Every structure is written in structure tokens, then in C-alpha cells.
Amino acid sequence: MKTHPEMIEGQEAWNRFLAAMKSIIKVPKSALPPSPYKKHLPKQRPVASKG
């Protein structure tokens, strides 16, 4: 019977973690959707000088 991933310990767990992190880092930032948590500031129009 296979063990559950959350029960794996030691070197095998570390190797799985490293493989997962490498696959996350390889994804280009342009392929990700915009972050829903980032506050996007609306572009403000430049104020015309009065003079």
C-alpha cells in the first residue's frame, strides 16, 4: 500500500519538495494571471497647468 504524500519523511520528502519548487520557479511570470491581491492603482491624468 502506498503511503500518503503527507506521511513521507526524510530525504524523499526533501527531494519531492525540491522538485516541486523547481517546477514552480520554471513557470514564466508572463504565463501567470494578474494577482487578485495586488492593488492596482488607476492611472491618473496629468493635471493641466492653470496659467
PDB file of C-alpha atoms in Angstrom:
ATOM      1  CA  MET A   1       0.000   0.000   0.000  1.00  0.00           C
ATOM      2  CA  LYS A   2       1.318   3.429  -0.948  1.00  0.00           C
ATOM      3  CA  THR A   3       1.938   5.914   1.817  1.00  0.00           C
ATOM      4  CA  HIS A   4       0.165   9.244   1.705  1.00  0.00           C
ATOM      5  CA  PRO A   5       2.342  12.153   0.485  1.00  0.00           C
ATOM      6  CA  GLU A   6       1.833  13.946   3.798  1.00  0.00           C
ATOM      7  CA  MET A   7       3.356  10.952   5.614  1.00  0.00           C
ATOM      8  CA  ILE A   8       6.623  10.889   3.635  1.00  0.00           C
ATOM      9  CA  GLU A   9       9.602  11.992   5.706  1.00  0.00           C
ATOM     10  CA  GLY A  10      13.322  12.430   5.365  1.00  0.00           C
ATOM     11  CA  GLN A  11      15.330  12.566   2.154  1.00  0.00           C
ATOM     12  CA  GLU A  12      12.441  11.502  -0.085  1.00  0.00           C
ATOM     13  CA  ALA A  13      10.295  14.363   1.209  1.00  0.00           C
ATOM     14  CA  TRP A  14      13.137  16.828   0.646  1.00  0.00           C
ATOM     15  CA  ASN A  15      13.654  15.588  -2.915  1.00  0.00           C
ATOM     16  CA  ARG A  16       9.933  15.933  -3.649  1.00  0.00           C
ATOM     17  CA  PHE A  17       9.933  19.444  -2.211  1.00  0.00           C
ATOM     18  CA  LEU A  18      12.924  20.496  -4.333  1.00  0.00           C
ATOM     19  CA  ALA A  19      11.336  19.061  -7.484  1.00  0.00           C
ATOM     20  CA  ALA A  20       8.100  20.931  -6.759  1.00  0.00           C
ATOM     21  CA  MET A  21       9.927  24.223  -6.149  1.00  0.00           C
ATOM     22  CA  LYS A  22      11.970  23.867  -9.345  1.00  0.00           C
ATOM     23  CA  SER A  23       8.798  23.310 -11.367  1.00  0.00           C
ATOM     24  CA  ILE A  24       7.173  26.390  -9.775  1.00  0.00           C
ATOM     25  CA  ILE A  25      10.187  28.592 -10.476  1.00  0.00           C
ATOM     26  CA  LYS A  26      10.404  27.479 -14.138  1.00  0.00           C
ATOM     27  CA  VAL A  27       6.989  28.975 -14.962  1.00  0.00           C
ATOM     28  CA  PRO A  28       7.497  32.349 -16.684  1.00  0.00           C
ATOM     29  CA  LYS A  29       5.857  35.284 -14.979  1.00  0.00           C
ATOM     30  CA  SER A  30       4.123  36.266 -18.217  1.00  0.00           C
ATOM     31  CA  ALA A  31       2.189  32.962 -18.153  1.00  0.00           C
ATOM     32  CA  LEU A  32       0.557  33.759 -14.800  1.00  0.00           C
ATOM     33  CA  PRO A  33      -2.737  35.638 -14.445  1.00  0.00           C
ATOM     34  CA  PRO A  34      -2.697  39.007 -12.678  1.00  0.00           C
ATOM     35  CA  SER A  35      -2.654  38.741  -8.923  1.00  0.00           C
ATOM     36  CA  PRO A  36      -6.062  39.285  -7.324  1.00  0.00           C
ATOM     37  CA  TYR A  37      -4.337  40.544  -4.160  1.00  0.00           C
ATOM     38  CA  LYS A  38      -2.232  43.258  -5.760  1.00  0.00           C
ATOM     39  CA  LYS A  39      -3.784  46.679  -5.532  1.00  0.00           C
ATOM     40  CA  HIS A  40      -3.853  48.195  -8.997  1.00  0.00           C
ATOM     41  CA  LEU A  41      -3.762  51.963  -8.847  1.00  0.00           C
ATOM     42  CA  PRO A  42      -5.839  53.655 -11.535  1.00  0.00           C
ATOM     43  CA  LYS A  43      -3.825  55.779 -13.929  1.00  0.00           C
ATOM     44  CA  GLN A  44      -4.291  59.433 -13.106  1.00  0.00           C
ATOM     45  CA  ARG A  45      -4.491  62.048 -15.793  1.00  0.00           C
ATOM     46  CA  PRO A  46      -1.892  64.761 -15.583  1.00  0.00           C
ATOM     47  CA  VAL A  47      -3.278  67.975 -14.159  1.00  0.00           C
ATOM     48  CA  ALA A  48      -3.328  70.813 -16.673  1.00  0.00           C
ATOM     49  CA  SER A  49      -1.482  73.886 -15.527  1.00  0.00           C
ATOM     50  CA  LYS A  50      -3.578  76.932 -14.847  1.00  0.00           C
ATOM     51  CA  GLY A  51      -1.781  79.804 -16.276  1.00  0.00           C
TER      52      GLY A  51
END
